[in-house]
Tab-separated table of C-alpha atoms (C1' of nucleotides) in Angstrom:
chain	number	residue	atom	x	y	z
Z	1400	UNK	CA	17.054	14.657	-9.001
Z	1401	UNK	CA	16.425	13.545	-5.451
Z	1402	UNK	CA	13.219	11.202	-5.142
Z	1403	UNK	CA	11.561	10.328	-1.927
Z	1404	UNK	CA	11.191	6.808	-3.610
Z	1405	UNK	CA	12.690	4.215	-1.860
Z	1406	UNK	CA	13.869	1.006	-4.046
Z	1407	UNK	CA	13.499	-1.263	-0.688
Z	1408	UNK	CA	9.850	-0.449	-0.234
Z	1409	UNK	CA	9.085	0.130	-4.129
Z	1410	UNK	CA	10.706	-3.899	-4.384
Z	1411	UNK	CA	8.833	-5.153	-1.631
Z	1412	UNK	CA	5.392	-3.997	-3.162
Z	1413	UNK	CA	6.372	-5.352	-6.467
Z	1414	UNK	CA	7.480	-8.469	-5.117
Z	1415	UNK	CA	4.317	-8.914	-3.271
Z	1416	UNK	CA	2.747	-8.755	-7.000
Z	1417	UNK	CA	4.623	-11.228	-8.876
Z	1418	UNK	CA	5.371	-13.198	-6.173
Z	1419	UNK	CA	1.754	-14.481	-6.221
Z	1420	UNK	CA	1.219	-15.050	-9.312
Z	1421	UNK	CA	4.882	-16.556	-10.545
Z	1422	UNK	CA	4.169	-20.255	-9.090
Z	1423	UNK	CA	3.622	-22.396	-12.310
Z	1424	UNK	CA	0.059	-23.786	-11.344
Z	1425	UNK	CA	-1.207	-19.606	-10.788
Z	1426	UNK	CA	0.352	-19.364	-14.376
Z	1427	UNK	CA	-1.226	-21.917	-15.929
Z	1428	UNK	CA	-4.846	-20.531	-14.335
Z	1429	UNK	CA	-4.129	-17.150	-15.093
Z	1430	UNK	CA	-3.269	-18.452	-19.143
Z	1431	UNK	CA	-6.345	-21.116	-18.903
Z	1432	UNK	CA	-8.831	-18.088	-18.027
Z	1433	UNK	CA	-7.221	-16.065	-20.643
Z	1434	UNK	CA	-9.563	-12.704	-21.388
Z	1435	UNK	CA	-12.931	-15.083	-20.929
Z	1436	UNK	CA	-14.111	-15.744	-17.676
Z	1437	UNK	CA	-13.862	-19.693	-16.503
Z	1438	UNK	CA	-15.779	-22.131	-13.976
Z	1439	UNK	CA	-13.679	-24.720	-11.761
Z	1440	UNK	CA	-14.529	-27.582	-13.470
Z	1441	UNK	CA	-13.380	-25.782	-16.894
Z	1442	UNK	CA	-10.276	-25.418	-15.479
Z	1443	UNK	CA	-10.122	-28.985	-14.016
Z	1444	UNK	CA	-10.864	-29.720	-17.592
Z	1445	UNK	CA	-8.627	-28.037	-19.008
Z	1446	UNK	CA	-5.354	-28.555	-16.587
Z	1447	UNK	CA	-6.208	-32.325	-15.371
Z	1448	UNK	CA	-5.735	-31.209	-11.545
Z	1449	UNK	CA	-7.788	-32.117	-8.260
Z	1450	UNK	CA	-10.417	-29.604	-7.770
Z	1451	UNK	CA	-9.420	-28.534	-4.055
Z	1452	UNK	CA	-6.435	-28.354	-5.819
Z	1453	UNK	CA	-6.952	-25.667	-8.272
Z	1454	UNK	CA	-8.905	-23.756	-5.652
Z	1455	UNK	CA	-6.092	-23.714	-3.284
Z	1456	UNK	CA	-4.966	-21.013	-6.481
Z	1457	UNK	CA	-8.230	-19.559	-6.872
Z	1458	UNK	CA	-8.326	-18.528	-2.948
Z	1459	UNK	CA	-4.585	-16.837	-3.086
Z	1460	UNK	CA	-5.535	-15.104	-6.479
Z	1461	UNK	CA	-8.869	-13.795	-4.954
Z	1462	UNK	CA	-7.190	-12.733	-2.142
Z	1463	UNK	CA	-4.557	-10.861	-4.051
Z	1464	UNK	CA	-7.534	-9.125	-6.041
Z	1465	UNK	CA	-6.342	-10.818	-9.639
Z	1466	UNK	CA	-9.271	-12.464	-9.838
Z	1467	UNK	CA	-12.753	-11.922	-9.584
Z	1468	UNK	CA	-15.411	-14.722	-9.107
Z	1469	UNK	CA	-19.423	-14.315	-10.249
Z	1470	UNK	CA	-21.675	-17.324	-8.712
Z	1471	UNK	CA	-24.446	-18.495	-11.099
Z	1472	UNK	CA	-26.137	-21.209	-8.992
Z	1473	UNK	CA	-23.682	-23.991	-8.333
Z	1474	UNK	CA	-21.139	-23.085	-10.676
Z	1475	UNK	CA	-18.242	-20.430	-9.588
Z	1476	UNK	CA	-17.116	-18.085	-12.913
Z	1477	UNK	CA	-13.458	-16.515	-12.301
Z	1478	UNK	CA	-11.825	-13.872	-14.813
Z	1479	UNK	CA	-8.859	-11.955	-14.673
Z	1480	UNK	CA	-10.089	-8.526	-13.127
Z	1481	UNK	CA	-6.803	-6.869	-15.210
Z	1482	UNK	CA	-5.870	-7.468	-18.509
Z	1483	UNK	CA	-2.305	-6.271	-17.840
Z	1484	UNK	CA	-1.379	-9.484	-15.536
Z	1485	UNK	CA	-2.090	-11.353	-18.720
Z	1486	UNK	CA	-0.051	-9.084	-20.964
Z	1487	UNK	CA	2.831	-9.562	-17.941
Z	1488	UNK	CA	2.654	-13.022	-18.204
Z	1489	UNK	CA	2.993	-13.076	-22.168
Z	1490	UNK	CA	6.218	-10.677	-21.339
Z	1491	UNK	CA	7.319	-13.253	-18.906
Z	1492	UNK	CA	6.949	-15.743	-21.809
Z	1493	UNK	CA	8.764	-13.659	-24.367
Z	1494	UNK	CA	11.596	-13.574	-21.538
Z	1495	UNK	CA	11.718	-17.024	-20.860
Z	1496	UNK	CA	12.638	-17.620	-24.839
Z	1497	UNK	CA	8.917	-18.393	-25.746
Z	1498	UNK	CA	6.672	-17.164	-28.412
Z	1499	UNK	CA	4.188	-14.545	-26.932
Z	1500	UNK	CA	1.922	-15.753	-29.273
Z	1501	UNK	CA	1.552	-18.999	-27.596
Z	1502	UNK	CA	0.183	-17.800	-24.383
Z	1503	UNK	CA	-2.574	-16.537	-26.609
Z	1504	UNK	CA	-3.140	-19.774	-28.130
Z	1505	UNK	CA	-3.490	-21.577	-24.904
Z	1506	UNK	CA	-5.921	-19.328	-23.483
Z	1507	UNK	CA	-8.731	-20.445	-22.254
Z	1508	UNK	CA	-8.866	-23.668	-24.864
Z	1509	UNK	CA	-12.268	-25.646	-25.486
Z	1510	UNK	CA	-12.195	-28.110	-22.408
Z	1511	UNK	CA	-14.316	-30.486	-24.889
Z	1512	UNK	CA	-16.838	-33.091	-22.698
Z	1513	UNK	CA	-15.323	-33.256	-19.995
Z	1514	UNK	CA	-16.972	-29.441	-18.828
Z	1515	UNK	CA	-20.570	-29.706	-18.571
Z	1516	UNK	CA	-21.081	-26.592	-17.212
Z	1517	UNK	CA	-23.875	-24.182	-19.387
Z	1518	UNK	CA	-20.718	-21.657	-20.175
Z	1519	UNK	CA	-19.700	-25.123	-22.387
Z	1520	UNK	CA	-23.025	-27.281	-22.698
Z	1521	UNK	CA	-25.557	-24.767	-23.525
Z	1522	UNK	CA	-28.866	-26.776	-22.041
Z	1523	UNK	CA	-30.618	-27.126	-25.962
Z	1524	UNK	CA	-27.279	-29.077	-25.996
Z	1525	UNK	CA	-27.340	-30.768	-22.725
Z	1526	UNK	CA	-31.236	-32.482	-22.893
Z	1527	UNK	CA	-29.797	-34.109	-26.524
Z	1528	UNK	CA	-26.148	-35.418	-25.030
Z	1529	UNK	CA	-26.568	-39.130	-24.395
Z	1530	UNK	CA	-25.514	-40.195	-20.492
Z	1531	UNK	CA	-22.340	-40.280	-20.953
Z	1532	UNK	CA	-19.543	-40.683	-18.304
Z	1533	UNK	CA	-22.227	-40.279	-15.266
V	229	UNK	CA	-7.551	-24.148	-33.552
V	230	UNK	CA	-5.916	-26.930	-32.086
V	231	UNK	CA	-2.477	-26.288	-31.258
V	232	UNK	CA	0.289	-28.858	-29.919
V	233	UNK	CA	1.186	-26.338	-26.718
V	234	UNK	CA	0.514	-27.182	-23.294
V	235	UNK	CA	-0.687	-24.953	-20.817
V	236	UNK	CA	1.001	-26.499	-18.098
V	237	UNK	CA	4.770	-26.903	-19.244
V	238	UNK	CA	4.584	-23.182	-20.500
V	239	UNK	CA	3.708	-22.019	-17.434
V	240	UNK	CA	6.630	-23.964	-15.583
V	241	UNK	CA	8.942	-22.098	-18.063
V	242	UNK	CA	7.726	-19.025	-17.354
V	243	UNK	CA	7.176	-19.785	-13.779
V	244	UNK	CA	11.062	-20.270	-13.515
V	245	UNK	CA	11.303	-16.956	-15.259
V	246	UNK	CA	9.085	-14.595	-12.765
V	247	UNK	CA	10.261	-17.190	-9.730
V	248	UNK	CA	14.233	-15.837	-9.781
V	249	UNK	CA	13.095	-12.589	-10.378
V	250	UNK	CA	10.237	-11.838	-7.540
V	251	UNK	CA	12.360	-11.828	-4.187
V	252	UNK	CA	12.027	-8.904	-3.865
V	253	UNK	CA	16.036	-8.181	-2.949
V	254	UNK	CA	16.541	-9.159	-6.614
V	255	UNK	CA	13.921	-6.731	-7.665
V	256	UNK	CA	15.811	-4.088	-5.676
V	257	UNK	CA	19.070	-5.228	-7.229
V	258	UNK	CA	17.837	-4.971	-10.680
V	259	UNK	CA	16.458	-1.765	-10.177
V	260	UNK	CA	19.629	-0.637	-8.543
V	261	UNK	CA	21.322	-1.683	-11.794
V	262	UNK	CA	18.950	0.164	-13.812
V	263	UNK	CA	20.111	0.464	-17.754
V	264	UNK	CA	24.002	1.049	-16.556
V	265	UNK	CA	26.099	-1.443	-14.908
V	266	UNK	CA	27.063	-1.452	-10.825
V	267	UNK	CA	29.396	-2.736	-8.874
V	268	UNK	CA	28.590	-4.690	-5.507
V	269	UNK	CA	30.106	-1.787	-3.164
V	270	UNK	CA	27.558	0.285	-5.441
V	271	UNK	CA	24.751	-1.833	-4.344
V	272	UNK	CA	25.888	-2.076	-0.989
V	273	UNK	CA	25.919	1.916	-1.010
V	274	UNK	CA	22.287	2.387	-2.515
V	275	UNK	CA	20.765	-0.761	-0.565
V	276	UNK	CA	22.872	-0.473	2.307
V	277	UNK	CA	22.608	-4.248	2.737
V	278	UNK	CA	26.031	-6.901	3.714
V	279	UNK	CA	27.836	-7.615	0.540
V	280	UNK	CA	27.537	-11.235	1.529
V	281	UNK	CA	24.186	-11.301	1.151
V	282	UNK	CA	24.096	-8.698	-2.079
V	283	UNK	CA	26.401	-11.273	-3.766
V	284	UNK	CA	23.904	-14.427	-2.891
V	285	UNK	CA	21.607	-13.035	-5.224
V	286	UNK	CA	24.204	-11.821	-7.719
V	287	UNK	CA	24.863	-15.286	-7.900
V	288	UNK	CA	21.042	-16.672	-8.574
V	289	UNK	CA	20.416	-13.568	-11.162
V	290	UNK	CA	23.655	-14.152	-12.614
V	291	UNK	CA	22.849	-18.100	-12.991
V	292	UNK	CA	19.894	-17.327	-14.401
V	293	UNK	CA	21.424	-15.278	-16.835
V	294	UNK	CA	19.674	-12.674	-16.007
V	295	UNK	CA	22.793	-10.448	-15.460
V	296	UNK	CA	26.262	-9.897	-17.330
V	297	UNK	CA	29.247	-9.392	-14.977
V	298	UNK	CA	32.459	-7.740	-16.094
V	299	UNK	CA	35.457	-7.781	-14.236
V	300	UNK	CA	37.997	-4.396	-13.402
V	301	UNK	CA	40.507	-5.361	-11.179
V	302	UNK	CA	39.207	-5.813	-8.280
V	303	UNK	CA	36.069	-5.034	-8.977
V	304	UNK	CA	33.172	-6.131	-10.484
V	305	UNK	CA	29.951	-4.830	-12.623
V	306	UNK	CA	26.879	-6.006	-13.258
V	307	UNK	CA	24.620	-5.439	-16.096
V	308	UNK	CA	20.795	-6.226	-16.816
V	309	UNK	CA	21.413	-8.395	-19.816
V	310	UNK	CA	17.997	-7.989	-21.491
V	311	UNK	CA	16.429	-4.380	-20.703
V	312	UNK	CA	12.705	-5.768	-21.337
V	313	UNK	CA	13.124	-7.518	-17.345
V	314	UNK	CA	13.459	-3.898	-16.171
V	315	UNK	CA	10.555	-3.428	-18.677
V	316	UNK	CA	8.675	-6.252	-17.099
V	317	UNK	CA	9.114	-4.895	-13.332
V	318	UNK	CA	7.867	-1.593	-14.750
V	319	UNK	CA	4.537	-3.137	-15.413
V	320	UNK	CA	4.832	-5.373	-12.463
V	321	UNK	CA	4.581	-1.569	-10.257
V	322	UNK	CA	1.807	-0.344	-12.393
V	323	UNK	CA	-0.266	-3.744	-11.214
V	324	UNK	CA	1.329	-2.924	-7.760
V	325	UNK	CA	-0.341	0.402	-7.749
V	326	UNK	CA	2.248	2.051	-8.534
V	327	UNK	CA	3.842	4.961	-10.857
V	328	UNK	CA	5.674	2.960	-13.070
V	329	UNK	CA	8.366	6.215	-13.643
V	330	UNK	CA	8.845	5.368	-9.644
V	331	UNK	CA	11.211	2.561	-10.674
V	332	UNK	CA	12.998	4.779	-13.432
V	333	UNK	CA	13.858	7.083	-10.974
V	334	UNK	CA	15.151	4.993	-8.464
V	335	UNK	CA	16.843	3.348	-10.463
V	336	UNK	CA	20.690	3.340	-10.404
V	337	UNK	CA	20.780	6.650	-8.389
V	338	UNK	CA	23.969	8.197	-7.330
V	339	UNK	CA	25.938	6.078	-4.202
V	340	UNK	CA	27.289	9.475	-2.643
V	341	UNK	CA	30.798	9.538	-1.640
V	342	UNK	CA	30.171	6.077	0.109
V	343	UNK	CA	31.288	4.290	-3.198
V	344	UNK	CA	34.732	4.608	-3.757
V	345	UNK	CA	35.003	2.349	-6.667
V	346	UNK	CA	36.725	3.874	-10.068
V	347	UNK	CA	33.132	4.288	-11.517
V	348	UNK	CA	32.107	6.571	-8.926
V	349	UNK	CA	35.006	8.297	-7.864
V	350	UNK	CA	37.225	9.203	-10.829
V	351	UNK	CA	41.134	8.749	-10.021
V	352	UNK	CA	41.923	12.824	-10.416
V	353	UNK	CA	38.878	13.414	-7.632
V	354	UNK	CA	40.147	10.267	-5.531
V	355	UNK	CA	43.362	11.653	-5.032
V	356	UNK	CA	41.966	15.364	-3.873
V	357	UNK	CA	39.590	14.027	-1.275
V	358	UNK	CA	40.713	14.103	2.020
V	359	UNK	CA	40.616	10.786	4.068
V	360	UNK	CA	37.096	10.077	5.215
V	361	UNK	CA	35.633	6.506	6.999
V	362	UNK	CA	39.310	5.040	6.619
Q	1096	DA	C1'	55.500	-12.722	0.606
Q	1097	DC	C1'	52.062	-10.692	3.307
Q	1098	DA	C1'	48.186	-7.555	3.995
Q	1099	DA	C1'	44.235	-5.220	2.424
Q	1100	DT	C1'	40.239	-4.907	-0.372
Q	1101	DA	C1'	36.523	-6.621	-3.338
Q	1102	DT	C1'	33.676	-10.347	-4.076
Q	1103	DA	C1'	32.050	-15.321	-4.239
Q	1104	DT	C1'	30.599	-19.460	-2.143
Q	1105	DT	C1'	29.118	-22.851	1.266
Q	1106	DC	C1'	26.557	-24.469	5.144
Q	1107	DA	C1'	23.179	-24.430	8.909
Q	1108	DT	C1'	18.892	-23.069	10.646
Q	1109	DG	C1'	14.437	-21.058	10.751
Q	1110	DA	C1'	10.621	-19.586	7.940
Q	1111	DA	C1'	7.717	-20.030	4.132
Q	1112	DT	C1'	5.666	-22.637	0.576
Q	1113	DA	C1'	3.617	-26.743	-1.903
Q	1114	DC	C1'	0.418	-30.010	-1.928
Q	1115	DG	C1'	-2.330	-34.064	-0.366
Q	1116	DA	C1'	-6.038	-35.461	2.500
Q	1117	DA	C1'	-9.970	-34.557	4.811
Q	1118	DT	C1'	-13.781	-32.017	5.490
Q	1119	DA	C1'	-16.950	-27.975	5.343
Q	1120	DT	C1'	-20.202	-25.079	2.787
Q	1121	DA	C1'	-23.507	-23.717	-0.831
Q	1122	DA	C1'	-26.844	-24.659	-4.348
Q	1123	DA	C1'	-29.686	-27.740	-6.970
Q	1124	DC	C1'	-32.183	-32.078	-7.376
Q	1125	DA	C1'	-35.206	-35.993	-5.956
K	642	DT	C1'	-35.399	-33.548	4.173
K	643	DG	C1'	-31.711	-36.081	2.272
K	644	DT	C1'	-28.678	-36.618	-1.644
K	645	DT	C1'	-25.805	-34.981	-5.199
K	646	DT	C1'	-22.806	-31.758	-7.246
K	647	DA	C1'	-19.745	-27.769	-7.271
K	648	DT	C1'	-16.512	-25.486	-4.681
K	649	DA	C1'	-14.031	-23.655	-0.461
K	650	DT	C1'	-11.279	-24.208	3.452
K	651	DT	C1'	-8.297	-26.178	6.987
K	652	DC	C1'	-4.549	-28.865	8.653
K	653	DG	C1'	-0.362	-31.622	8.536
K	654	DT	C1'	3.885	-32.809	6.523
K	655	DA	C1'	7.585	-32.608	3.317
K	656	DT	C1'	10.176	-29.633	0.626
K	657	DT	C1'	12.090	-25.376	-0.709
K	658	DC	C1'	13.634	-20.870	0.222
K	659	DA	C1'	15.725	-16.905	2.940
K	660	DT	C1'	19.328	-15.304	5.319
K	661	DG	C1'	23.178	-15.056	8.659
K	662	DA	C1'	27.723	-16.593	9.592
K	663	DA	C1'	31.860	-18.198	8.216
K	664	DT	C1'	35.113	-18.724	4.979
K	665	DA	C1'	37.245	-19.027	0.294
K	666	DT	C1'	39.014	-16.716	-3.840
K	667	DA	C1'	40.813	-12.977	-6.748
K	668	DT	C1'	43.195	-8.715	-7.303
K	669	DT	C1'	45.850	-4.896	-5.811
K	670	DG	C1'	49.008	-2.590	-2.622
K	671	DT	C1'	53.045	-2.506	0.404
DNA sequence: ACAATATATTCATGAATACGAATATAAACA
DNA sequence: TGTTTATATTCGTATTCATGAATATATTGT
């Protein structure tokens, strides 16, 4: 059966795919946000790296149309616009001789204190907190 | 549930995974190779690229382990160790916007009468073809 | 042994990427 | 309005990668 399909030009646009969201740190966003939806100070949270940092990522993954942000006053949400790029990273995983499983169990942990966002510190919470860490 | 994985590590290891794997001159390599096995002047035939530069990235998919070489003589095939990669770059099209049957068909198509090796060309229809491009 | 063919490997150079530092922008607070 | 907080963006530099050119190695043929 003769195709008009290419393989160059079929690589090329899959390449242009993975090849923004293989670096490690777009990885460990892309795992962090999981199925939820995540602020930038989750994240920082969560992954211990420099805001302008992490949002270095955020911008390429926006631009690539993987993610999708949602402003609610200050705060910046992001989550995964296709569920399949996480299901291609758990592949990935299962390829690189890891359990599946575990990308699951990273995503999107509890950041714990350090996130005072309201997605984590629901205000009733937030007026009861002591000052701590300000 | 508190679980003893990190985020970050498990995203380099899968990083290194989806990082040998995205050029996309691998991609077109691996869908070359398809489910059979090919040999370079195979790949040179369908890619029509230098076998210098087929072989560079022979090398880094075969280092990776990604691919299982068998010598013939002089020549030599490569196979896609673990079919779930060409699984994986199926999915990676479909989140290209792509039909993922796209890379099935392109992949390993027939060289044409470019590829003289023994997988292509038979010895009893070698010897009845009449001298062409020598 | 030498030549031809198939393929692998190394090195140099230019391009692309990674990431830190600095700074800009937006929204809320005083 | 100015300050604080959350986040985005730009730029520079070091590092890594991509690829061409040259060459080395392995096998077969004469």
């Amino acid at each position: 059966m003769n195709t008009n399909i290419n393989i160059v030009p079929l690589s090329e646009k899959i390449a242009d795919t993975l090849q923004v969201i293989s670096p490690s740190p777009r990885l460990a966003i892309l795992i962090a946000i999981g199925r939820k939806e995540a602020c930038v100070c989750h994240l920082e949270s969560i992954l211990g790296w420099r805001q302008a940092y992490i949002s270095q990522h955020l911008m390429a993954l926006r631009k690539a149309e993987i993610l999708q942000d949602r402003r609610a006053g200050r705060y910046v949400y992001y989550r995964v616009k296709d569920e399949a790029i996480l299901s291609l990273v758990r592949d990935a995983a299962a390829l690189s001789g890891l359990d599946p499983q575990n990308v699951d169990l990273c995503a999107n942990p509890d950041p714990g204190p350090a996130c005072e966002c309201p997605h984590c510190t629901p205000e009733t919470i937030l007026l009861t907190l002591p000052d701590i860490q300000k």
